[in-house]
XYZ file of C-alpha atoms in Angstrom:
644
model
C -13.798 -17.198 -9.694
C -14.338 -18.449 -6.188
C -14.459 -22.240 -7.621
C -11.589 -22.131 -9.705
C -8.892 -20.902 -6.891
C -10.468 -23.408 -4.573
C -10.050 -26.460 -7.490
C -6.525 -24.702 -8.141
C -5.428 -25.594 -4.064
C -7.460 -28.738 -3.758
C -4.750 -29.403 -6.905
C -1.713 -28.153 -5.442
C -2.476 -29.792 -2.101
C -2.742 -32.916 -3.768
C 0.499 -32.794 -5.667
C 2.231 -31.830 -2.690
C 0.578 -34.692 -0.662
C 2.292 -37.263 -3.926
C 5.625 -35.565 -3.762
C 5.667 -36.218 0.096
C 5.210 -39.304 -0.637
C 7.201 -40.083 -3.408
C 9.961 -38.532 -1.105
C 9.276 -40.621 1.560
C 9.057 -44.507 -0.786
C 12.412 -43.286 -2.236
C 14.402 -42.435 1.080
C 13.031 -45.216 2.490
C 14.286 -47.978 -0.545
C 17.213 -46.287 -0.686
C 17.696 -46.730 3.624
C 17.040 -50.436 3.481
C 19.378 -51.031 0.608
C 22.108 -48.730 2.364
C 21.735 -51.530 5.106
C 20.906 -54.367 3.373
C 23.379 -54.210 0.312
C 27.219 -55.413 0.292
C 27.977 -52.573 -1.226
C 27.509 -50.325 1.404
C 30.328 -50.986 3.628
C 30.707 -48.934 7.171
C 33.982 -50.039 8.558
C 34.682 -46.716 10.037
C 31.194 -45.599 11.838
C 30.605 -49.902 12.465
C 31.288 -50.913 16.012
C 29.823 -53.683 17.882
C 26.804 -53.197 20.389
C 27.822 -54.434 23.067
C 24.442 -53.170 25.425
C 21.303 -52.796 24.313
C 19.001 -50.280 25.823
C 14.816 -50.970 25.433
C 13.406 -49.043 22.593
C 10.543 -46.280 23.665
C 7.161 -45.032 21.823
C 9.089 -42.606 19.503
C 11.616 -44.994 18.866
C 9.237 -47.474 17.718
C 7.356 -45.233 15.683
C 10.719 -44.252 14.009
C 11.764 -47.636 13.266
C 8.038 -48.738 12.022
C 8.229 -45.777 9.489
C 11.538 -46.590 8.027
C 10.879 -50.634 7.982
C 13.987 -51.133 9.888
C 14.918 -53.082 12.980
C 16.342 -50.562 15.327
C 18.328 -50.617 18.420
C 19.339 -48.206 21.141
C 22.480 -47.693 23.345
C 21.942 -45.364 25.297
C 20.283 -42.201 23.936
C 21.777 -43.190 20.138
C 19.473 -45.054 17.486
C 21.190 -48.248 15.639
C 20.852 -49.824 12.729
C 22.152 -53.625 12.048
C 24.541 -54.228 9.640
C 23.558 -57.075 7.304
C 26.152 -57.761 5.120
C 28.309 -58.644 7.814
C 29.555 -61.469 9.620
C 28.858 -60.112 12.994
C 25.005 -59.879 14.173
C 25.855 -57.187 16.708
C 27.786 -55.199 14.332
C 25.898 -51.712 14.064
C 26.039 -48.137 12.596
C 24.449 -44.669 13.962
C 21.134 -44.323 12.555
C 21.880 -40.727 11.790
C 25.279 -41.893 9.633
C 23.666 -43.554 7.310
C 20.440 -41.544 6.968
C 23.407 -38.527 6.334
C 24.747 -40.997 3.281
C 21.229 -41.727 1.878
C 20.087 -38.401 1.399
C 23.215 -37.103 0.293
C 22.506 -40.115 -2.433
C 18.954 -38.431 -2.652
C 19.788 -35.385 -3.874
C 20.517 -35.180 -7.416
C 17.409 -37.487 -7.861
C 15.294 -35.731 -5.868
C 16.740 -32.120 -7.372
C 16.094 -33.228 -11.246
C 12.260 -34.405 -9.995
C 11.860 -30.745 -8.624
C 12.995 -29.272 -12.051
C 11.268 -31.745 -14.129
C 7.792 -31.320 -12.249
C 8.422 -27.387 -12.488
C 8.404 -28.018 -15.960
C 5.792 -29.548 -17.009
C 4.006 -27.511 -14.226
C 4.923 -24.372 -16.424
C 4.384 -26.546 -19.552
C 0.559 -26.896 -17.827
C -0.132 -23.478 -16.901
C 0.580 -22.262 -20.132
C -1.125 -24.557 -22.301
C -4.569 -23.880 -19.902
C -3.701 -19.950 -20.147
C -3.742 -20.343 -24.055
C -6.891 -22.477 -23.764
C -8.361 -20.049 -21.311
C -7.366 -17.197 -23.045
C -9.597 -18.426 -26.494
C -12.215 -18.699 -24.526
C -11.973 -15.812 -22.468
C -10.963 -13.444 -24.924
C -14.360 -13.186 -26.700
C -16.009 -12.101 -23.688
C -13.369 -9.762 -22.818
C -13.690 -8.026 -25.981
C -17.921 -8.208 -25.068
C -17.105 -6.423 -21.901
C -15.097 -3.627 -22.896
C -17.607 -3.103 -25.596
C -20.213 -2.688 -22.650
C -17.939 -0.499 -20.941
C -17.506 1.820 -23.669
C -21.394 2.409 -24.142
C -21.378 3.546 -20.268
C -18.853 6.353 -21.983
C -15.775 5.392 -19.724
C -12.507 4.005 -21.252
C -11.715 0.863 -21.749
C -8.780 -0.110 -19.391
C -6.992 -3.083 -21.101
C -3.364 -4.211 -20.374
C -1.494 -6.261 -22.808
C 0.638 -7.461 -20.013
C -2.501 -9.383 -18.416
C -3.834 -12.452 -19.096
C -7.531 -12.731 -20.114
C -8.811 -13.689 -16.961
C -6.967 -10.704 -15.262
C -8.380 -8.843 -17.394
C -12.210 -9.712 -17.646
C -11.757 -9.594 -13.930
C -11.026 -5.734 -14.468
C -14.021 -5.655 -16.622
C -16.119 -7.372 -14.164
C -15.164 -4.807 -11.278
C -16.057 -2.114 -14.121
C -19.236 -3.727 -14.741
C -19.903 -3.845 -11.242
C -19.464 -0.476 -10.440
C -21.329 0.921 -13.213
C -24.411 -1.153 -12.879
C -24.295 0.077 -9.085
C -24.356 3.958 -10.613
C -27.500 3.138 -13.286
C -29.175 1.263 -10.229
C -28.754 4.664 -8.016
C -29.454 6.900 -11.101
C -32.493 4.647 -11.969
C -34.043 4.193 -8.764
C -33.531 8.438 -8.250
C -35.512 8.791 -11.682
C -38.118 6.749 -10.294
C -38.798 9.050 -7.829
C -36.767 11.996 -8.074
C -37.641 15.303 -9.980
C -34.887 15.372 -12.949
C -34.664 19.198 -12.577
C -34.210 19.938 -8.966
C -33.772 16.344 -7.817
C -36.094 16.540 -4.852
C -38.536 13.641 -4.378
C -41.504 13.904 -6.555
C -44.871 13.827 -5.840
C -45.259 10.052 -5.600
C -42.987 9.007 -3.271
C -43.527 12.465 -1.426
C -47.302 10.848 -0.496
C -46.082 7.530 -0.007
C -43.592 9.117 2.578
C -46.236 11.566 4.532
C -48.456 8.398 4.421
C -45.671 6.978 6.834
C -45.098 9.631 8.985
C -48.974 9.709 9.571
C -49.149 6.281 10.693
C -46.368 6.689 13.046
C -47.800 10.436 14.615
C -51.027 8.221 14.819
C -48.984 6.104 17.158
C -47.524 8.272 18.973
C -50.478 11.103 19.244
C -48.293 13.523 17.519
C -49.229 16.731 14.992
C -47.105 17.288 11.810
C -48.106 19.702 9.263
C -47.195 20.532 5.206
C -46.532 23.967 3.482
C -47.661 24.281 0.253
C -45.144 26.761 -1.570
C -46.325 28.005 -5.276
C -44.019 30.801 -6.568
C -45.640 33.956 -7.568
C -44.600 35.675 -11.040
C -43.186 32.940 -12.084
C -45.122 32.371 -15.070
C -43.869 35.819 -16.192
C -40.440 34.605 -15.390
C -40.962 31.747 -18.136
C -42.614 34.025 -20.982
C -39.630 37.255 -20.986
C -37.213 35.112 -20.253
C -37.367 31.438 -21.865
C -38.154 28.135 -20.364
C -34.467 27.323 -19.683
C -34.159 30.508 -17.330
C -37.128 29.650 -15.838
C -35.539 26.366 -14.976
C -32.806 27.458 -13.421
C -34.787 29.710 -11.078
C -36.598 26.700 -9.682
C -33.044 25.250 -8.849
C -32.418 27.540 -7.153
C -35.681 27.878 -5.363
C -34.835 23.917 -4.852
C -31.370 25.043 -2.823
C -32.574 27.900 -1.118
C -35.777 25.338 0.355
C -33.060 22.948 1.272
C -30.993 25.457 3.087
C -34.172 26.278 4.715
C -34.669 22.565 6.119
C -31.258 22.287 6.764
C -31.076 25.833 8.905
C -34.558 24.682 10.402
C -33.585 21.037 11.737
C -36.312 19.655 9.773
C -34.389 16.865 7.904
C -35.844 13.531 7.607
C -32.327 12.280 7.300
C -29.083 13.480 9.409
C -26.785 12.038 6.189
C -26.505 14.088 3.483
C -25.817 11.524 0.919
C -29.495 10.738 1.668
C -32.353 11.915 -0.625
C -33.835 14.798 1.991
C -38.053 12.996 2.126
C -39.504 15.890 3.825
C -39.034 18.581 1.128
C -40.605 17.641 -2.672
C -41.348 19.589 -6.108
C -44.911 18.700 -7.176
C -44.546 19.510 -10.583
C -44.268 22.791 -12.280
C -43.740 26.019 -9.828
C -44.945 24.086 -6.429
C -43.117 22.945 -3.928
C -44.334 20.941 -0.774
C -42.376 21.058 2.504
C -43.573 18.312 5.430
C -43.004 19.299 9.320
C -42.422 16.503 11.476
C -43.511 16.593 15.034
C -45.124 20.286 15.499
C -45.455 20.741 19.196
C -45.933 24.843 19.212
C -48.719 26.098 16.827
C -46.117 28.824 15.456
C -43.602 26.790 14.329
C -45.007 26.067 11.003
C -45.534 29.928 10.716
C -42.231 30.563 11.575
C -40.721 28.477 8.891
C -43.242 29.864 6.673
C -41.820 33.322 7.017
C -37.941 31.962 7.117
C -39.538 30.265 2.888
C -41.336 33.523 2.240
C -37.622 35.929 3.284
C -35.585 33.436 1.534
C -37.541 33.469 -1.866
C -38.044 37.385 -1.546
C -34.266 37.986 -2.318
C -32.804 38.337 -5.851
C -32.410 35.719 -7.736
C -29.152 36.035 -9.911
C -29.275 34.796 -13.276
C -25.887 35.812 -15.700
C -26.042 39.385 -15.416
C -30.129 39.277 -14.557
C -31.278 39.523 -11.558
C -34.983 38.471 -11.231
C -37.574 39.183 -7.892
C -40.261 36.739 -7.086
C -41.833 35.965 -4.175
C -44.156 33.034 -2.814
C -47.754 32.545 -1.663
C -47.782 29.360 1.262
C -50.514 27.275 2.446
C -50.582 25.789 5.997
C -51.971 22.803 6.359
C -52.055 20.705 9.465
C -52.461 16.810 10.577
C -55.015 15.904 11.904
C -56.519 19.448 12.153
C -57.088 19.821 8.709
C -57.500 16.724 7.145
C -56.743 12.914 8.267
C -54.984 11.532 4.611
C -51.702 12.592 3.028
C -53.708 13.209 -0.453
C -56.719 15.281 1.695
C -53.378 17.628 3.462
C -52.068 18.577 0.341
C -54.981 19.623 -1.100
C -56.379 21.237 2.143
C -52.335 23.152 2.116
C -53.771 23.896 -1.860
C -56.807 25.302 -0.905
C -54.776 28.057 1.714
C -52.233 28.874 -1.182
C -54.644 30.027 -3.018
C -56.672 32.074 -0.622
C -52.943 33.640 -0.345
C -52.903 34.522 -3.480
C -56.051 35.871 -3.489
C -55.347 37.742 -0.682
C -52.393 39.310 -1.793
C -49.451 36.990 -2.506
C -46.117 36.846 -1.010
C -48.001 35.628 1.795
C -49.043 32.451 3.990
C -52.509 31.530 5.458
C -53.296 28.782 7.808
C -56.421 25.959 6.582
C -59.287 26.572 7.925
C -62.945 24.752 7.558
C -64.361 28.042 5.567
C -61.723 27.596 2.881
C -62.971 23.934 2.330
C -66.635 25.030 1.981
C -65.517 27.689 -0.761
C -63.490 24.761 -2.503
C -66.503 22.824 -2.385
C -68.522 25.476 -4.009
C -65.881 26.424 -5.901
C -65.436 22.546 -7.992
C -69.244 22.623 -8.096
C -69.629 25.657 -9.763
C -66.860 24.811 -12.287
C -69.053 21.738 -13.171
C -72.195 23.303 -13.128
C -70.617 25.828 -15.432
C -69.700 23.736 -18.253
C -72.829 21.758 -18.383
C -74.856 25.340 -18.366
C -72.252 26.170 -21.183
C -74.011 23.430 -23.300
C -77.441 23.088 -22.293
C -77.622 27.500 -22.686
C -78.154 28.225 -19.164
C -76.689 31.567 -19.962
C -78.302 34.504 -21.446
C -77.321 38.040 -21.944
C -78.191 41.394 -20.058
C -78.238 44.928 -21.454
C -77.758 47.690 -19.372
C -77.869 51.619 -21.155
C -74.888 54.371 -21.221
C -76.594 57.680 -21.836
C -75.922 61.281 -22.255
C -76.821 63.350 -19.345
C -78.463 66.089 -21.799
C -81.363 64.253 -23.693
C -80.560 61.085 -22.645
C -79.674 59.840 -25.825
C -78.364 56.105 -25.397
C -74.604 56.095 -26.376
C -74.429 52.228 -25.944
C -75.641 49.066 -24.400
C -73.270 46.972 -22.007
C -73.892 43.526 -22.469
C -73.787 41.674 -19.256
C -73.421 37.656 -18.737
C -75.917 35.919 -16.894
C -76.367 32.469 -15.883
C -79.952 30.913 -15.248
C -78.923 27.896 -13.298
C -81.833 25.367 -12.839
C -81.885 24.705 -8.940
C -80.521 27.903 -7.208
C -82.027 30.355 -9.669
C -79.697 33.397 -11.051
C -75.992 33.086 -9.934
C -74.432 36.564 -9.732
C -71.332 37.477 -12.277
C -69.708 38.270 -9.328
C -69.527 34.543 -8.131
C -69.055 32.556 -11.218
C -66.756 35.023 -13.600
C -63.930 34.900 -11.539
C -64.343 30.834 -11.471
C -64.488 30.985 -15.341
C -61.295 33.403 -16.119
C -59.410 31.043 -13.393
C -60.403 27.952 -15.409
C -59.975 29.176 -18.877
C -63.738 28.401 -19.089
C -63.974 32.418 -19.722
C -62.501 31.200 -22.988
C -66.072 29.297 -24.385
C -68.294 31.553 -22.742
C -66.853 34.581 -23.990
C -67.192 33.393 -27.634
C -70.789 32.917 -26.520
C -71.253 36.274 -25.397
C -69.349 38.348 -28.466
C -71.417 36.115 -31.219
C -74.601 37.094 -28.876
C -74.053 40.628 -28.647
C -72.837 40.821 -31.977
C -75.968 38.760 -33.189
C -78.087 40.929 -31.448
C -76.810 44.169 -31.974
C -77.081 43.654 -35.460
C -80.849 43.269 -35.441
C -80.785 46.789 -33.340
C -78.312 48.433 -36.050
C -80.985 46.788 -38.992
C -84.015 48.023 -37.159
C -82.831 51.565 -36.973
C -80.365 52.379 -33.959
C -77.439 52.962 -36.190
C -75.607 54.986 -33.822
C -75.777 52.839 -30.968
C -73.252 50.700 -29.707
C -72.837 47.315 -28.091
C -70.229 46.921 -25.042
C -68.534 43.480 -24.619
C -66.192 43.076 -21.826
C -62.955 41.487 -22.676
C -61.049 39.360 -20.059
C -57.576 38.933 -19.780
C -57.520 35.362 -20.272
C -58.934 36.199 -24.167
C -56.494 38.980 -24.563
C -53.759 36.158 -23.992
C -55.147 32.740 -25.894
C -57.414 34.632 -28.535
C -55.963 35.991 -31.461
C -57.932 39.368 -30.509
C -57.867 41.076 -34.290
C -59.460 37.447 -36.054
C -61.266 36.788 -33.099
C -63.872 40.135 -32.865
C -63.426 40.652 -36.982
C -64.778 37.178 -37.420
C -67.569 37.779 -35.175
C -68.654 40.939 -36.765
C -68.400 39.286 -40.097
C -70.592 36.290 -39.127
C -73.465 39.013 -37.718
C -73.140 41.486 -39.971
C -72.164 43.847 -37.685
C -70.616 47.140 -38.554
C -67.093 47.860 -36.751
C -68.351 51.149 -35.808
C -71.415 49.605 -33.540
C -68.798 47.642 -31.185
C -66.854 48.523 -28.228
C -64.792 46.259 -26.103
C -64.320 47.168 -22.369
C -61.168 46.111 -21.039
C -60.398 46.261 -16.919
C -57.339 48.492 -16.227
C -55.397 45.693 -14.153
C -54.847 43.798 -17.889
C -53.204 46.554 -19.319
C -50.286 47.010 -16.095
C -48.246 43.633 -18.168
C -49.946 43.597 -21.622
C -47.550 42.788 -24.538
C -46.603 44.736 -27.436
C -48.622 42.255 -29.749
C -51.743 42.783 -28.245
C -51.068 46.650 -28.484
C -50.774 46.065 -31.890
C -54.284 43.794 -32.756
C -56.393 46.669 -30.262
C -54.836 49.253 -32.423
C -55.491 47.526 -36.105
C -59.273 46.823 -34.669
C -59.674 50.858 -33.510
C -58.631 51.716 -37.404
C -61.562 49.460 -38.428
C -63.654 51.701 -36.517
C -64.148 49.884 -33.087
C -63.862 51.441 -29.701
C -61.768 50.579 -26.691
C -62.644 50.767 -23.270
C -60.682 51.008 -20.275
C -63.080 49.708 -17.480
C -62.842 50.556 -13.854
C -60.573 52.895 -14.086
C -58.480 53.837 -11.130
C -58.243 50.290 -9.468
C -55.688 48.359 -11.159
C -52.450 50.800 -9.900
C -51.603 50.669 -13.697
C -49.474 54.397 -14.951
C -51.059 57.324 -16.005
C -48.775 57.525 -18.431
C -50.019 54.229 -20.091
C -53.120 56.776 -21.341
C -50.909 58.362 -23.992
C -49.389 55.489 -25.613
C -52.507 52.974 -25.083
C -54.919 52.001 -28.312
C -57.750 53.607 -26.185
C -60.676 56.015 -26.544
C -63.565 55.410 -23.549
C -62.351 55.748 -19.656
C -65.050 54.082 -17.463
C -64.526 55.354 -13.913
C -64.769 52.809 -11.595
C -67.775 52.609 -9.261
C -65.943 53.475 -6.327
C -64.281 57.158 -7.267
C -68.057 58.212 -7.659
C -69.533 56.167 -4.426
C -66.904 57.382 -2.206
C -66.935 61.225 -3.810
C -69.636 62.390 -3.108
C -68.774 62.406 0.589
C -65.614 62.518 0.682
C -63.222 65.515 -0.664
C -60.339 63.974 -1.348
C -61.905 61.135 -3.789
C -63.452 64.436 -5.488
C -60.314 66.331 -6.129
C -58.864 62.616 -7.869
C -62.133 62.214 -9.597
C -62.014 65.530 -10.986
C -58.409 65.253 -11.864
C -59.321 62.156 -13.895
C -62.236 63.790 -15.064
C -59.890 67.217 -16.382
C -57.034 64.582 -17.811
C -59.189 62.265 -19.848
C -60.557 65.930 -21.696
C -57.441 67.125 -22.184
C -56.412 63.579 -23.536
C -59.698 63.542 -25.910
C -61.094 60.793 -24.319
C -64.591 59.854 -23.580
C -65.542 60.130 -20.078
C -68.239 57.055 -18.739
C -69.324 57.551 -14.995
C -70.495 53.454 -14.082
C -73.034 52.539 -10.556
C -74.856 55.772 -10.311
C -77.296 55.193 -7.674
C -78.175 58.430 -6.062
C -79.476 61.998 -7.438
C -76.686 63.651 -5.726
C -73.836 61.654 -7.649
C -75.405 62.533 -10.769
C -75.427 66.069 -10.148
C -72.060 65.516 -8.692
C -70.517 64.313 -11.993
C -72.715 66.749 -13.893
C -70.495 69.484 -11.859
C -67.594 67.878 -12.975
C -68.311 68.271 -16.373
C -69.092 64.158 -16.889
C -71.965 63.597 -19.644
C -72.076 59.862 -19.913
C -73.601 57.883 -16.781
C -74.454 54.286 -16.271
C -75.587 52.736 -13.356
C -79.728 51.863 -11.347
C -80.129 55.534 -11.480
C -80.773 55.425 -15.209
C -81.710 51.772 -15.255
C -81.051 48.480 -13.854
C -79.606 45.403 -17.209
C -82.632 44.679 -19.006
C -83.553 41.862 -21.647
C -83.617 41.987 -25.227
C -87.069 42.100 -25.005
C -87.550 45.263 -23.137
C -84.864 46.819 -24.791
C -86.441 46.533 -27.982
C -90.205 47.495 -26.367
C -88.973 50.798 -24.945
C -86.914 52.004 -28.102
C -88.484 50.712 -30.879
C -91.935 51.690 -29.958
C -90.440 55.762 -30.370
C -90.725 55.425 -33.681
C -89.005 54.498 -36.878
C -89.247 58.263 -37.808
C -87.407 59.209 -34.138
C -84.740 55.977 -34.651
C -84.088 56.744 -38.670
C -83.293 60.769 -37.988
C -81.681 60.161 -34.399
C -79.921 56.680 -35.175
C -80.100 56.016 -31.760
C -82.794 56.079 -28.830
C -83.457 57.380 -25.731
C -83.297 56.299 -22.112
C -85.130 58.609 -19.744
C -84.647 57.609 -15.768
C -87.874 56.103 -14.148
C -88.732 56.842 -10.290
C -88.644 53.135 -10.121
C -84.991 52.847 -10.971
C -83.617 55.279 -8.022
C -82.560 53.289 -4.948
């Protein structure tokens, strides 16, 4: 567009420059034949010169550009007459100038008209030309403008260039909004529109280098949400997604109230504060000179996410566990202080959530031990590094062996037996609790059925059921298939389930633990009194075995208060018809406690410490098949070598 106007002046300059001169031939012709022709007659304005005066630099210059002799008297120009008689007769220059252009005029007028014209004549014949060849990429353009969803703004009234020029600026301006929009959905979270995780690293990576240089400390919170899965599964995804913008605002208000932008415009993507992905959210501190201040905007995140969040007419409570990690304290890489920030979120949430903990070296050691045992896990999954346990649950009078809890354990080939206690927890936090546990059901199934075959009818086998299963398992197909495949009565099974799983357990699973108790099998709630779950839940719960937890009957015996609760458990669970298990009985005087108490069935050292198939099978099958085929069950009778 540039080109053309600057062609379109060059042109107009040029014409101009021709008409000047044009101007300038004619006046000049028609001067020297006002002077030189008979017809032109002056008799009025002639007079003879009668003193001549020298002609100066202008004057000469004047007389050079008309071709005229010219002479002065005075301060007044002459021109000599030629068609007369007398040399010396002579007329004001500015007389006959006066005549010539007044003789100019008309000629001069009609070339002004005639050039306008064919001027016009031009223009429109190259705005017609133009116009074919514009036109098609006009009609291109708006096409282009309409897929951007805007309407097309075309004016009959303009010409096609005016108009593709309005296109153009159209263009421009939207290709200016996809190159914002695409560059934000390169790095931009498309639900919250904080920076995502990748350009989040890239910019810590910065920051790091520059409080390298300048022997500075800066520090990251790692923020995940607590209860927010629950959020998702009563609610729906999509109100899940709005809670997390508006965990995104209420962070932003926080860096904003805190002074810890990375930018002081706010048309600026804000670096410091990112969404990781899912419920996490990563918040970097620039230039920490005071241990406490990334505690103190920890506890300005944790109060901000504490109030209610209001959804429609729903208002939802969640709260947030925070890691603290800090540069170089805790780690010297942008990848190795998130993860370090990771590793402190989740001793929060272990610790209690709706909390924040600080790194520390301890936590990385546990991390360590943590990813090891995770591996170690899966290849003792497949190579059978794990075997089963069975410990006895007997009757107090006779000691009659109610049932057999199996117990996992793992065999590992360099450190020897790894405690439950260490490696369950890993398992039911990876979803490895998932393989294992079909292990362990087919197992105890497996085995129990060679018990049930070989005479102990009325025994049962104990599996412990994780909440994990209770959620990805379909819990009904799941055990019936596994009884099916061992050949298992119904009747020989009972699953132990801990009390915390039951405090958010859905109606569905209700409904599978009460369709497996009409086929006969037995439900457990283990470790009672620990998981802060209703009483009330005991009348409407699929369940008929209440395992007191170990620490009622530890802490009873001593103690009065943990007596008068342990009784009071004791006296509901009768008048509820349940069965009453008493688990870790260690000592004479809690068995004679919980005799008092009116509790029958006892597990723990006392009676015997998990033993192996093997011995299992040694101590009650060598009673007798007479004993096992009129009993249907064993007995367990406590050995001096079991009390601790």
């Amino acid at each position: 567009m540039t080109n053309v106007r600057t062609k379109f002046w060059k042109m107009l300059g040029l014409l101009a420059m021709i008409f000047v001169i044009f101007i300038y031939v004619l006046f000049v012709t028609e001067l020297t034949k006002a002077v030189k022709s008979p017809v032109f007659n002056y008799p009025d304005e002639a007079f003879i010169l009668t003193q001549e005066t020298s002609l100066n630099t202008t004057d000469n210059l004047i007389s050079t550009a008309l071709l005229l002799p010219l002479k002065k008297q005075g301060d007044q120009l002459l021109i000599a007459l030629h068609n007369t008689k007398e040399p010396n007769l002579v007329v004001p220059l500015r007389n006959v100038t006066f005549i010539v252009l007044l003789g100019l005029l008309f000629p001069v007028a009609a070339f002004i008209i005639i050039s306008c014209v064919v001027y016009t004549l031009a223009i429109n014949y190259q705005r017609s030309k133009l116009d074919k060849i514009l036109m098609p990429m006009c009609t291109q353009a708006e096409e282009l403008i309409v897929t951007f969803g805007s309407k097309s703004r075309r004016k009959k009234s303009y010409s096609a260039l005016s108009q593709l020029n309005i296109y153009i600026e159209d263009l421009s301006k939207y290709a200016r909004i996809y190159q914002i929009n695409a560059e934000q959905s390169a790095f931009c979270d498309k639900l919250t529109s904080l920076i995502n995780r990748h350009k989040f690293l890239e910019h810590i990576n910065e920051q790091i280098a520059i409080a390298d240089e300048t022997k500075t400390r800066c520090g990251l919170l790692f923020i995940d949400l607590d209860g927010f899965k629950q959020v998702n599964d009563s609610f729906g995804h999509s109100f899940g997604d709005e809670v997390l913008i508006q965990v995104a605002e209420r962070l932003k208000s926080v860096v904003r109230s805190q002074n810890l932008n990375y930018s002081n415009n706010e048309e600026d993507k804000e670096y410091n504060l990112s969404r990781l992905g899912g419920d996490e959210f990563t918040l970097f501190i620039q230039n920490i000179d005071d241990p406490e201040v990334p505690v103190n905007i920890a506890n300005h995140v944790l109060k901000e996410l504490e109030r209610d969040f209001v959804l429609g007419n729903k208002l939802v409570k969640i709260s947030a566990s925070i890691g603290i990690a800090v540069y170089p304290d805790s780690a010297n890489s942008p990848e190795a202080l998130v993860q370090m920030a990771d590793v402190a979120m989740y001793r929060a949430k272990k610790e209690g959530r709706g909390i924040y903990r600080i790194y520390s070296p301890e936590m990385g050691s546990k991390l360590r031990r943590y990813h090891y045992l995770l591996e170690e896990m899966r290849l003792g999954i497949v190579s059978n590094s794990f075997f089963l346990s069975f410990q006895p649950i007997i009757h107090v009078d006779g000691c009659a062996i109610s049932y057999f809890e199996a117990l996992v354990r793992w065999q590992h080939p360099i450190e020897g037996i790894i405690s439950p206690a260490e490696f369950i927890p890993i398992a039911e936090d990876s979803n490895q609790i998932l393989i294992l546990g079909d292990w362990i059901l087919n197992e105890a199934c497996r085995q129990m059925s060679a018990w049930h075959h070989a005479g102990m009818t009325k025994t049962k086998i104990s599996v412990n059921v994780s909440g994990v299963q209770l959620k990805h398992r379909p819990i009904y197909d799941w055990i019936m298939d596994a009884l099916n495949k061992s050949g298992l009565p119904p009747t020989s099974l009972m699953l132990e389930i801990t009390e915390s799983c039951f405090i958010d357990i859905s109606e569905n699973i209700i409904y599978e633990l009460e369709k497996l108790r009409k086929e006969g099998i037995y439900i457990a709630i283990d470790d009672f009194g620990t998981g802060f779950s209703s009483l009330s839940v005991l009348a409407t719960l699929p369940v008929d075995v209440l395992k007191i937890d170990r620490m009622f009957v530890s802490e009873a015996s001593h103690d009065e208060k943990y007596r008068k609760i342990l009784k009071s458990i004791v006296e509901l669970s009768q008048r509820l018809e349940l069965k009453v298990v008493a688990e870790g009985i260690e000592e004479i005087i809690q068995l004679e406690l919980l005799k008092s108490l009116g509790v029958v069935y006892i597990q723990g050292y006392l009676i015997s410490r998990p033993e192996s198939s093997r011995n299992v099978g040694n101590k009650v099958l060598k009673q007798g098949m007479n004993h096992l085929s009129h009993m249907g069950t064993g007995t367990w009778a406590p050995s001096s070598s079991h009390i601790i």
